[in-house]
XYZ file of N, CA, C and O in Angstrom:
788
model
N 123.022 139.041 113.062
C 123.224 140.347 113.453
C 122.256 141.682 113.388
O 121.703 141.283 114.507
N 121.896 142.266 112.478
C 121.413 143.811 112.837
C 119.413 143.331 112.895
O 119.381 143.677 114.122
N 119.225 141.951 112.596
C 117.904 141.424 112.753
C 117.689 141.030 114.044
O 116.902 141.192 114.838
N 118.853 140.461 114.812
C 118.504 140.277 116.314
C 118.541 141.485 117.420
O 117.880 141.702 118.101
N 119.626 142.511 116.896
C 119.443 143.058 117.983
C 118.609 143.989 117.692
O 117.658 144.801 118.727
N 117.446 144.290 116.065
C 116.448 145.295 116.449
C 115.444 144.423 116.967
O 114.554 145.133 117.797
N 115.515 143.148 116.867
C 114.409 142.286 117.514
C 114.352 142.300 118.662
O 113.226 142.592 119.580
N 115.338 142.482 119.144
C 115.879 142.623 120.713
C 114.878 144.051 121.382
O 114.569 144.273 122.529
N 115.587 145.220 120.558
C 115.324 146.288 120.954
C 113.849 146.497 120.699
O 112.551 147.179 121.611
N 112.961 146.244 119.471
C 111.356 146.209 119.814
C 110.700 145.215 120.518
O 109.789 145.262 121.505
N 111.365 143.826 120.969
C 110.996 143.178 122.315
C 111.002 144.166 123.915
O 110.011 143.991 124.247
N 112.032 144.573 123.826
C 112.249 145.409 125.368
C 111.348 147.014 125.177
O 110.857 146.936 126.476
N 111.296 147.510 124.058
C 110.462 148.465 124.110
C 108.910 148.111 124.469
O 107.702 148.967 125.307
N 108.451 147.243 123.467
C 107.202 146.611 123.416
C 106.788 146.069 125.194
O 105.401 146.256 125.802
N 107.885 145.400 125.878
C 107.462 145.065 126.956
C 107.660 146.183 127.921
O 106.521 146.186 129.030
N 108.301 146.715 128.275
C 108.406 148.258 128.915
C 107.112 148.809 128.705
O 106.353 149.378 129.955
N 106.613 148.851 127.562
C 104.942 150.034 127.440
C 104.107 149.193 127.980
O 103.564 149.249 128.786
N 104.208 147.796 127.393
C 103.030 146.601 127.747
C 103.023 146.494 129.534
O 101.548 146.802 130.006
N 104.377 146.407 130.178
C 104.320 146.124 131.549
C 103.765 147.194 132.081
O 102.617 147.068 133.223
N 104.215 148.595 131.582
C 103.717 150.053 132.375
C 102.081 149.920 132.440
O 101.091 150.446 133.468
N 101.568 149.938 131.102
C 100.287 149.965 130.789
C 99.452 148.986 131.698
O 98.350 149.131 132.513
N 100.177 147.845 131.536
C 99.339 146.756 131.884
C 99.009 146.489 133.759
O 98.224 146.609 134.397
N 100.135 147.130 134.400
C 100.560 147.171 135.748
C 99.175 147.884 136.247
O 98.758 147.878 137.219
N 99.422 149.335 135.505
C 98.272 150.369 136.272
C 96.771 150.351 135.948
O 95.900 150.696 136.530
N 96.786 149.354 134.514
C 95.374 148.964 134.737
C 94.877 148.238 135.687
O 93.845 148.100 136.282
N 95.633 147.035 135.837
C 94.865 146.170 136.617
C 95.282 146.602 138.302
O 94.450 146.179 139.223
N 96.355 147.733 138.468
C 96.060 148.046 139.846
C 95.162 149.596 139.790
O 94.355 149.231 140.980
N 94.884 150.053 139.225
C 93.967 151.328 139.196
C 92.142 150.716 139.044
O 91.650 151.588 139.739
N 92.241 150.119 137.976
C 90.879 149.592 137.469
C 90.077 151.016 136.844
O 90.653 151.658 136.541
N 88.739 150.489 137.174
C 87.867 151.545 137.008
C 88.044 152.213 135.410
O 88.211 150.941 134.084
N 87.895 153.392 134.929
C 88.104 153.849 133.669
C 89.481 153.730 133.128
O 89.410 153.297 132.010
N 90.292 153.612 133.830
C 91.869 153.740 133.369
C 91.999 152.063 132.698
O 92.471 151.644 131.763
N 91.095 151.536 133.373
C 91.388 150.046 133.223
C 90.300 149.212 132.021
O 91.040 148.962 131.071
N 89.663 150.011 132.121
C 88.258 150.079 130.362
C 89.036 150.444 129.561
O 88.630 149.995 128.342
N 89.657 151.606 129.415
C 90.297 152.409 128.324
C 91.380 151.574 128.004
O 91.532 151.154 126.260
N 92.113 150.667 128.606
C 93.743 150.284 128.144
C 92.998 148.712 127.897
O 93.664 148.262 126.483
N 92.007 147.883 128.306
C 91.847 147.037 127.677
C 90.838 147.161 126.251
O 91.196 146.014 125.519
N 90.047 148.332 126.553
C 89.542 148.711 125.201
C 90.512 148.643 123.820
O 90.409 148.108 122.821
N 91.992 149.393 124.076
C 92.640 149.121 123.187
C 93.466 148.085 122.834
O 93.879 147.783 121.525
N 93.713 147.381 123.864
C 94.175 146.001 123.768
C 93.416 145.177 122.911
O 93.867 144.264 122.229
N 91.666 145.251 123.068
C 91.172 144.302 122.114
C 91.269 144.903 120.767
O 91.051 144.117 120.076
N 91.223 145.893 120.760
C 90.848 146.919 119.451
C 92.502 146.330 118.423
O 92.202 145.764 117.373
N 93.525 146.435 119.159
C 94.831 146.008 118.177
C 95.010 144.330 118.273
O 95.197 143.856 117.121
N 94.442 143.466 119.136
C 94.109 142.142 118.864
C 93.349 141.387 118.111
O 93.000 140.206 117.864
N 92.378 142.375 117.916
C 91.043 141.832 116.641
C 91.498 141.838 115.313
O 91.448 140.988 114.762
N 92.875 142.110 115.078
C 93.269 141.812 113.841
C 94.673 140.681 114.039
O 95.012 141.024 114.959
N 94.825 140.100 112.978
C 96.082 139.269 113.014
C 97.328 140.206 113.084
O 97.180 141.023 112.071
N 98.288 139.953 114.186
C 99.213 140.497 114.539
C 100.045 140.860 113.101
O 100.280 142.099 112.922
N 100.326 139.903 112.218
C 101.307 140.054 111.317
C 100.815 141.081 110.041
O 101.214 142.176 109.706
N 99.313 140.974 109.850
C 98.913 141.697 109.296
C 98.763 142.991 109.319
O 98.833 144.257 108.949
N 98.637 143.853 111.078
C 98.236 144.461 111.482
C 99.846 145.532 110.883
O 100.137 146.800 110.879
N 100.824 144.562 111.249
C 102.027 145.365 111.118
C 102.286 145.637 109.917
O 103.188 146.752 109.666
N 101.824 144.814 108.926
C 101.859 145.309 107.434
C 101.129 146.553 106.810
O 101.621 147.322 106.420
N 100.240 146.583 107.689
C 99.276 147.961 107.529
C 100.049 148.972 107.626
O 100.375 150.320 107.170
N 100.451 148.802 109.349
C 101.271 150.032 109.806
C 102.673 150.583 109.174
O 102.784 151.818 108.701
N 103.432 149.483 108.751
C 104.338 149.458 108.271
C 104.494 150.549 106.714
O 105.204 151.066 105.974
N 103.405 149.986 105.729
C 102.965 150.498 104.459
C 102.800 151.690 104.734
O 102.649 152.785 103.720
N 101.472 152.699 105.732
C 101.411 153.367 106.505
C 102.266 154.896 106.385
O 102.543 155.435 105.679
N 103.720 154.215 107.252
C 104.821 154.768 108.046
C 105.708 154.833 106.325
O 106.458 155.716 106.140
N 106.083 153.987 105.882
C 106.625 153.823 104.696
C 108.113 152.897 104.780
O 108.316 152.515 106.147
N 108.794 152.624 103.808
C 109.606 151.835 103.978
C 111.047 152.096 104.973
O 111.463 153.276 104.285
N 111.319 151.615 106.136
C 112.327 151.998 106.553
C 112.473 151.353 107.580
O 111.747 150.371 108.140
N 114.034 150.862 108.561
C 114.387 150.324 109.573
C 113.272 150.754 110.793
O 112.643 149.561 111.617
N 113.295 151.906 110.720
C 112.702 152.406 112.090
C 111.561 152.410 112.134
O 110.770 151.819 113.474
N 110.432 152.528 110.436
C 108.932 152.644 110.496
C 108.630 150.776 111.201
O 107.817 150.797 111.717
N 109.637 150.064 110.360
C 109.121 148.364 110.783
C 109.269 148.143 111.946
O 108.808 147.470 112.846
N 110.422 148.860 113.175
C 110.230 148.543 114.176
C 109.447 149.199 115.175
O 108.358 148.941 115.970
N 108.865 150.252 114.406
C 107.764 151.114 115.146
C 106.515 149.718 114.685
O 105.357 149.918 115.571
N 106.123 149.689 113.673
C 104.648 148.735 113.507
C 104.927 147.430 114.529
O 103.893 147.025 114.656
N 105.873 146.587 114.544
C 106.211 145.768 115.273
C 105.954 146.078 117.145
O 105.311 145.609 117.526
N 106.326 146.945 117.473
C 106.029 147.637 118.667
C 104.743 147.825 119.016
O 104.035 147.526 119.842
N 104.011 148.380 118.103
C 102.656 149.052 118.213
C 102.100 147.702 118.334
O 100.533 147.342 118.567
N 102.215 146.116 117.664
C 101.696 145.016 117.580
C 101.654 143.899 118.752
O 101.092 143.531 119.494
N 103.554 144.038 119.458
C 103.823 143.257 120.475
C 103.366 143.499 121.749
O 103.432 142.718 122.858
N 103.335 144.878 122.060
C 103.205 145.436 123.449
C 102.027 144.904 124.081
O 101.689 144.726 125.209
N 100.678 144.707 122.691
C 99.366 144.232 123.379
C 99.755 142.535 124.589
O 98.983 142.755 125.513
N 100.841 141.973 124.025
C 100.321 140.614 124.623
C 100.970 140.957 126.301
O 100.744 140.442 127.243
N 102.084 141.502 126.354
C 102.902 142.187 128.077
C 101.467 142.750 128.555
O 101.448 142.503 129.903
N 100.725 143.792 128.034
C 99.972 144.467 128.635
C 98.869 143.430 129.498
O 98.514 143.747 130.576
N 98.359 142.403 128.523
C 97.182 141.974 128.812
C 97.782 140.855 130.463
O 97.325 140.175 131.356
N 98.812 140.545 129.853
C 99.873 139.209 130.831
C 99.970 140.028 132.033
O 99.696 139.516 133.451
N 100.775 141.007 132.136
C 101.063 141.838 133.242
C 99.468 142.331 134.052
O 99.269 142.544 135.246
N 98.649 142.998 133.104
C 96.806 143.377 133.982
C 96.869 142.415 135.023
O 96.327 142.164 136.154
N 96.670 141.092 134.128
C 95.817 139.848 134.754
C 97.164 139.595 136.122
O 96.330 139.453 137.351
N 98.077 139.573 136.027
C 99.328 139.434 137.322
C 98.783 140.187 138.554
O 99.068 139.926 139.627
N 98.811 141.571 138.056
C 98.498 142.609 138.958
C 97.619 142.306 139.702
O 97.313 142.649 140.770
N 96.113 142.001 138.958
C 95.023 141.900 139.717
C 95.227 140.625 140.568
O 94.477 140.890 141.771
N 95.871 139.769 140.289
C 96.089 138.461 140.820
C 97.177 139.101 142.720
O 96.751 138.366 143.393
N 98.037 140.061 142.206
C 98.676 140.065 143.318
C 97.808 141.335 144.115
O 99.020 141.873 145.298
N 97.160 142.338 143.617
C 96.485 143.456 144.496
C 96.041 143.259 145.914
O 96.698 143.837 147.004
N 95.795 141.906 145.857
C 95.441 141.545 147.509
C 96.533 140.743 148.528
O 96.403 139.895 149.368
N 97.760 140.502 147.874
C 98.829 140.089 148.446
C 99.278 140.718 149.921
O 99.458 141.690 149.825
N 99.575 139.720 150.802
C 99.806 140.391 152.332
C 101.182 141.391 152.008
O 101.135 142.660 152.466
N 101.934 141.266 151.296
C 102.973 141.976 150.848
C 102.635 143.545 150.990
O 103.618 144.702 150.618
N 101.946 143.711 149.938
C 101.177 145.167 149.313
C 100.432 145.514 150.636
O 100.716 146.665 150.458
N 99.853 144.903 151.442
C 98.894 145.008 152.237
C 99.936 145.704 152.899
O 99.810 146.978 153.918
N 101.072 144.928 153.374
C 102.119 145.553 154.720
C 102.856 147.168 154.048
O 102.876 147.918 154.569
N 102.839 146.629 152.696
C 103.463 148.273 152.298
C 102.658 149.382 152.613
O 102.934 150.480 152.786
N 101.241 148.867 152.601
C 100.513 150.570 152.116
C 100.203 150.553 153.850
O 100.368 151.508 154.132
N 100.022 149.955 154.525
C 100.472 150.173 156.143
C 101.764 150.793 156.534
O 101.016 151.620 156.981
N 102.681 150.723 156.038
C 103.755 151.536 156.321
C 103.743 152.469 155.560
O 104.922 153.420 155.733
N 102.892 153.120 154.530
C 102.899 154.225 154.374
C 103.412 154.476 152.344
O 103.668 155.573 152.067
N 103.651 153.813 151.994
C 103.747 153.407 150.581
C 102.822 153.940 149.972
O 101.584 153.531 150.356
N 102.630 154.811 148.732
C 102.203 155.294 147.977
C 102.083 154.723 147.082
O 102.429 153.488 146.714
N 100.942 155.116 145.724
C 100.575 154.511 144.493
C 102.010 154.261 143.944
O 102.243 153.071 143.389
N 102.867 154.927 143.252
C 104.166 154.974 142.862
C 104.978 154.014 143.009
O 105.297 153.429 142.509
N 104.976 153.744 144.496
C 106.156 153.016 145.666
C 105.236 151.586 145.053
O 106.322 150.633 145.170
N 103.927 151.599 145.263
C 103.665 150.288 145.115
C 103.667 149.322 143.806
O 103.903 148.332 143.821
N 103.417 150.476 142.819
C 103.700 150.261 141.137
C 105.141 149.687 140.889
O 104.888 148.611 140.014
N 105.823 150.319 140.995
C 107.066 150.730 140.864
C 108.075 149.535 141.611
O 108.933 149.369 141.100
N 107.921 149.946 142.689
C 109.068 149.024 143.226
C 108.533 147.907 144.328
O 109.321 146.806 144.288
N 107.108 147.725 144.231
C 106.458 146.219 144.785
C 106.199 145.548 143.437
O 106.442 144.293 143.758
N 105.327 145.902 142.989
C 104.623 145.147 141.764
C 105.432 144.984 140.402
O 105.542 143.801 140.093
N 106.276 146.186 139.985
C 106.824 145.955 138.989
C 108.027 144.786 139.036
O 108.120 143.858 138.162
N 108.587 144.637 139.829
C 109.728 143.772 139.570
C 109.258 142.391 139.637
O 109.719 141.496 138.725
N 108.462 142.057 140.203
C 107.514 140.811 140.369
C 107.109 140.228 138.774
O 107.463 139.151 138.333
N 106.318 141.083 138.259
C 105.829 141.005 137.171
C 107.002 141.164 136.119
O 106.940 140.079 134.811
N 107.828 141.901 135.912
C 108.759 141.836 134.921
C 109.532 140.382 134.799
O 109.924 140.248 133.952
N 109.827 140.141 135.817
C 110.665 139.170 136.344
C 110.113 137.936 135.418
O 110.689 136.928 134.627
N 108.657 137.429 135.441
C 107.661 136.781 135.014
C 107.669 136.955 133.066
O 107.811 136.222 132.498
N 107.889 138.266 132.552
C 107.766 138.377 131.256
C 109.044 138.233 130.843
O 108.998 138.309 129.701
N 110.086 138.117 131.484
C 111.432 137.853 130.777
C 111.528 136.367 130.121
O 111.797 136.433 128.627
N 110.093 135.440 130.698
C 110.377 134.387 129.389
C 109.337 134.702 127.775
O 109.753 134.240 126.994
N 108.425 135.391 128.324
C 107.445 136.111 127.464
C 108.548 136.430 126.135
O 108.539 136.421 125.039
N 109.455 137.539 127.104
C 110.526 137.987 125.895
C 111.301 137.558 125.130
O 111.830 137.769 124.154
N 111.776 136.482 125.817
C 113.029 135.242 125.072
C 112.008 135.035 124.095
O 112.566 134.386 122.888
N 110.921 134.518 124.005
C 109.764 133.582 122.930
C 109.560 134.717 122.248
O 109.466 134.416 120.719
N 109.292 135.919 122.690
C 108.631 137.013 121.572
C 110.081 137.659 120.722
O 110.000 137.610 119.500
N 111.156 137.304 121.212
C 112.385 138.012 120.578
C 112.782 137.179 118.905
O 112.575 137.440 118.184
N 112.110 135.699 118.988
C 112.500 134.874 117.944
C 111.107 135.026 117.086
O 111.321 135.309 116.118
N 109.854 135.545 117.669
C 108.915 135.978 116.659
C 108.727 137.165 116.018
O 108.372 137.322 114.902
N 109.581 138.034 116.832
C 110.027 139.450 115.821
C 111.267 139.340 115.219
O 110.650 140.127 114.134
N 111.961 138.702 115.507
C 113.061 138.350 114.016
C 112.161 137.850 112.945
O 112.402 138.305 112.034
N 111.335 136.581 113.144
C 110.496 136.185 111.728
C 109.992 137.580 111.486
O 109.640 137.575 110.192
N 108.952 138.200 112.096
C 107.782 139.237 111.640
C 108.857 140.486 111.028
O 108.438 140.931 109.889
N 110.100 140.663 111.257
C 110.887 141.627 110.723
C 111.565 141.030 109.630
O 111.509 141.914 108.347
N 111.967 139.578 109.547
C 112.088 139.410 108.347
C 111.029 139.274 107.104
O 111.215 139.359 106.083
N 109.774 138.839 107.467
C 108.440 139.081 106.891
C 108.554 140.430 106.007
O 108.284 140.503 105.014
N 108.503 141.275 106.849
C 108.463 142.799 106.635
C 109.775 143.197 105.915
O 109.068 144.172 104.384
N 110.572 142.640 105.875
C 111.909 142.947 105.045
C 111.597 142.374 103.805
O 111.697 142.978 102.401
N 110.934 141.374 103.860
C 110.931 140.523 102.662
C 110.061 141.342 101.320
O 109.722 141.105 100.427
N 108.769 141.630 102.108
C 107.828 141.937 101.396
C 108.427 143.467 100.988
O 107.186 144.688 100.485
N 109.618 144.463 101.447
C 109.514 145.367 100.963
C 109.610 146.625 101.754
O 109.569 147.784 101.517
N 109.016 146.055 103.231
C 108.465 147.077 104.117
C 109.651 147.231 105.312
O 109.717 148.192 106.059
N 110.830 146.356 105.285
C 111.791 146.658 106.537
C 112.634 147.581 105.645
O 112.959 148.491 104.764
N 113.646 147.591 105.869
C 115.219 148.154 105.621
C 115.768 147.962 104.254
O 115.652 146.771 104.198
N 115.990 148.829 103.267
C 116.287 148.572 101.937
C 118.047 148.308 102.189
O 118.436 148.536 103.390
N 118.463 148.023 100.922
C 119.599 147.948 100.628
C 120.452 149.829 101.533
O 119.662 150.619 101.203
N 122.006 149.358 101.952
C 122.716 148.633 102.008
C 122.543 147.746 103.634
O 123.491 147.154 103.399
N 121.518 147.242 103.975
C 120.902 146.692 105.141
C 121.164 144.932 104.644
O 120.786 144.559 103.659
N 121.690 144.410 105.809
C 121.624 142.899 105.722
C 120.727 142.095 105.993
O 120.924 140.844 106.757
N 119.390 142.683 106.369
C 118.506 141.578 106.855
C 118.069 140.629 106.331
O 118.127 140.448 104.657
N 117.861 139.325 106.716
C 117.526 138.363 105.960
C 116.527 138.492 104.988
O 116.907 137.787 103.987
N 115.301 139.006 105.833
C 114.590 139.260 104.716
C 114.362 139.968 103.153
O 114.059 139.974 102.551
N 115.059 140.782 103.718
C 115.942 141.989 102.290
C 116.891 140.757 101.310
O 116.564 140.918 100.207
N 117.849 140.513 101.899
C 118.527 139.514 101.394
C 117.830 138.428 100.128
O 117.914 138.393 99.306
N 116.635 137.661 100.794
C 115.821 136.489 100.495
C 114.910 137.328 99.366
O 114.876 136.562 98.679
N 114.353 138.198 99.363
C 113.701 139.098 98.377
C 114.463 139.268 97.205
O 113.975 138.929 96.394
N 115.839 139.620 97.499
C 116.777 140.025 96.452
C 116.802 138.753 96.227
O 117.427 138.466 94.463
N 117.441 137.476 96.381
C 117.723 136.377 95.947
C 116.817 135.607 95.409
O 117.041 134.435 94.879
N 115.361 135.847 95.540
C 114.245 134.793 95.043
C 114.301 134.895 93.401
O 113.982 133.921 92.741
N 115.000 136.070 92.713
C 114.908 135.744 91.645
C 116.006 134.769 90.777
O 116.086 134.839 89.631
N 116.539 134.648 91.721
C 118.075 133.696 91.531
C 118.131 132.376 92.100
O 118.521 131.669 92.240
N 116.746 131.887 92.277
C 116.191 130.334 93.107
C 117.185 129.740 92.508
O 117.760 128.984 92.811
N 116.451 129.066 91.102
C 117.463 128.328 90.159
C 118.388 128.193 90.192
O 119.284 127.029 90.096
N 119.288 129.631 89.885
C 120.546 129.183 89.864
C 121.586 129.305 90.973
O 122.378 128.915 91.139
N 120.998 130.125 92.131
C 122.067 130.298 93.484
C 120.668 129.589 94.415
O 120.438 130.886 95.033
N 120.386 128.466 94.646
C 119.272 128.277 95.868
C 119.707 128.534 97.141
O 119.403 128.537 98.087
N 121.358 128.444 96.964
C 122.157 128.856 98.401
C 121.642 129.459 99.071
O 122.288 129.878 99.984
N 121.741 130.636 97.951
C 121.604 132.135 99.275
C 120.586 132.077 99.817
O 120.604 132.316 100.878
N 119.224 131.880 99.316
C 117.726 131.363 99.945
C 118.117 130.511 101.344
O 117.600 130.711 102.569
N 118.582 129.377 100.859
C 118.992 127.848 101.708
C 119.364 128.788 103.105
O 119.255 128.382 104.127
N 120.762 129.456 102.734
C 121.785 129.620 103.829
C 120.820 130.618 104.519
O 121.136 130.502 106.101
N 120.393 131.959 104.284
C 119.811 132.829 105.088
C 118.831 132.191 105.863
O 118.179 132.628 106.782
N 117.453 131.045 104.933
C 116.704 130.887 105.711
C 116.933 129.692 107.252
O 116.475 129.680 108.127
N 118.267 128.984 106.823
C 118.491 128.096 107.624
C 119.114 129.063 109.064
O 118.939 128.700 109.973
N 119.644 130.144 108.603
C 120.098 131.173 109.807
C 119.200 131.414 110.623
O 119.197 131.738 111.374
N 118.264 131.726 109.992
C 116.672 132.646 110.402
C 116.370 131.504 111.321
O 115.799 131.607 112.467
N 116.217 130.120 110.754
C 115.781 129.010 111.545
C 116.118 128.772 112.679
O 115.970 128.788 114.147
N 117.373 128.712 112.705
C 118.443 128.520 114.240
C 118.205 128.981 115.190
O 118.105 129.293 116.336
N 118.389 130.824 114.565
C 118.115 131.946 114.950
C 116.762 132.137 115.957
O 116.823 132.097 117.172
N 115.619 131.473 114.972
C 114.325 131.327 116.337
C 114.362 130.192 116.793
O 113.970 130.149 118.236
N 114.836 129.541 116.975
C 114.880 127.821 117.513
C 115.394 128.283 118.629
O 115.095 127.651 119.616
N 116.685 129.041 118.515
C 117.806 129.200 119.968
C 117.111 129.616 120.797
O 117.141 129.674 122.117
N 116.297 131.136 120.347
C 115.315 131.938 121.247
C 113.943 130.872 121.757
O 113.849 131.342 123.401
N 113.544 130.397 121.152
C 112.346 129.220 122.001
C 112.874 128.290 122.535
O 112.168 128.566 123.943
N 114.250 127.602 122.829
C 114.426 126.965 123.541
C 115.156 127.674 124.539
O 115.133 126.846 125.944
N 115.618 129.010 124.755
C 116.138 130.124 125.788
C 114.873 130.392 126.636
O 114.693 129.824 127.694
N 113.352 130.606 125.700
C 111.921 130.668 126.424
C 112.122 129.504 127.484
O 111.412 129.767 128.687
N 112.094 128.392 126.891
C 111.633 127.296 127.658
C 112.817 126.809 128.649
O 111.673 126.490 129.777
N 113.747 126.813 128.475
C 114.457 127.010 129.847
C 114.451 127.575 130.785
O 114.509 127.176 131.828
N 114.504 128.883 130.745
C 114.068 129.931 131.848
C 112.370 129.737 132.362
O 112.026 129.995 133.322
N 111.548 129.332 131.284
C 110.025 128.739 131.971
C 110.555 127.507 132.646
O 109.716 128.069 133.694
N 111.246 126.966 132.597
C 111.754 125.517 133.772
C 112.192 126.194 134.693
O 112.060 125.692 136.008
N 113.120 126.638 134.517
C 113.940 127.118 135.797
C 112.862 128.465 136.827
O 113.136 128.498 138.276
N 111.850 129.006 136.405
C 111.048 129.552 136.941
C 109.860 128.869 137.676
O 109.172 129.322 138.681
N 109.531 127.807 137.665
C 108.431 126.939 137.930
C 108.906 126.320 139.034
O 110.389 126.158 139.469
């Protein structure tokens, strides 16, 4: 329920921000590319979940803050991949033709480059939703996600851990639902990847 919808929102925001920054860095190069690459390297120098815990801990417990923390972690993957794809596409004939026809930088970026890059990022996004669901459950389990009355899997499992011996089915049911959800999104990502080959 709420975990899947919030994970989809986090993935969408992360993908949008990362793709825009990535294609800008790959297209313009120079100082802009160096600055964005430096930020990406800085964020990726830390384990992603540890960094998310740190950011969520600084911001405080709430669903919105946990989403912000995860967006701050996941955008780098899209930025790095879209930058690489843009650098490879810069010398493509269709871009040269568009430029000769008078297309400006904005048109080249958002009308010609963005659709192709975004199409490839769909597979990454489908796989990432499962990872974000797991991360959100982890943050909630640690008390950094949405508190009650939220029904996030991590929150429920955190409350149920004290009753593990008396009512183990509470954790098992939520853990099973979490496992199936992540598996479904991973399988979806694999099918999309196969369809684009």
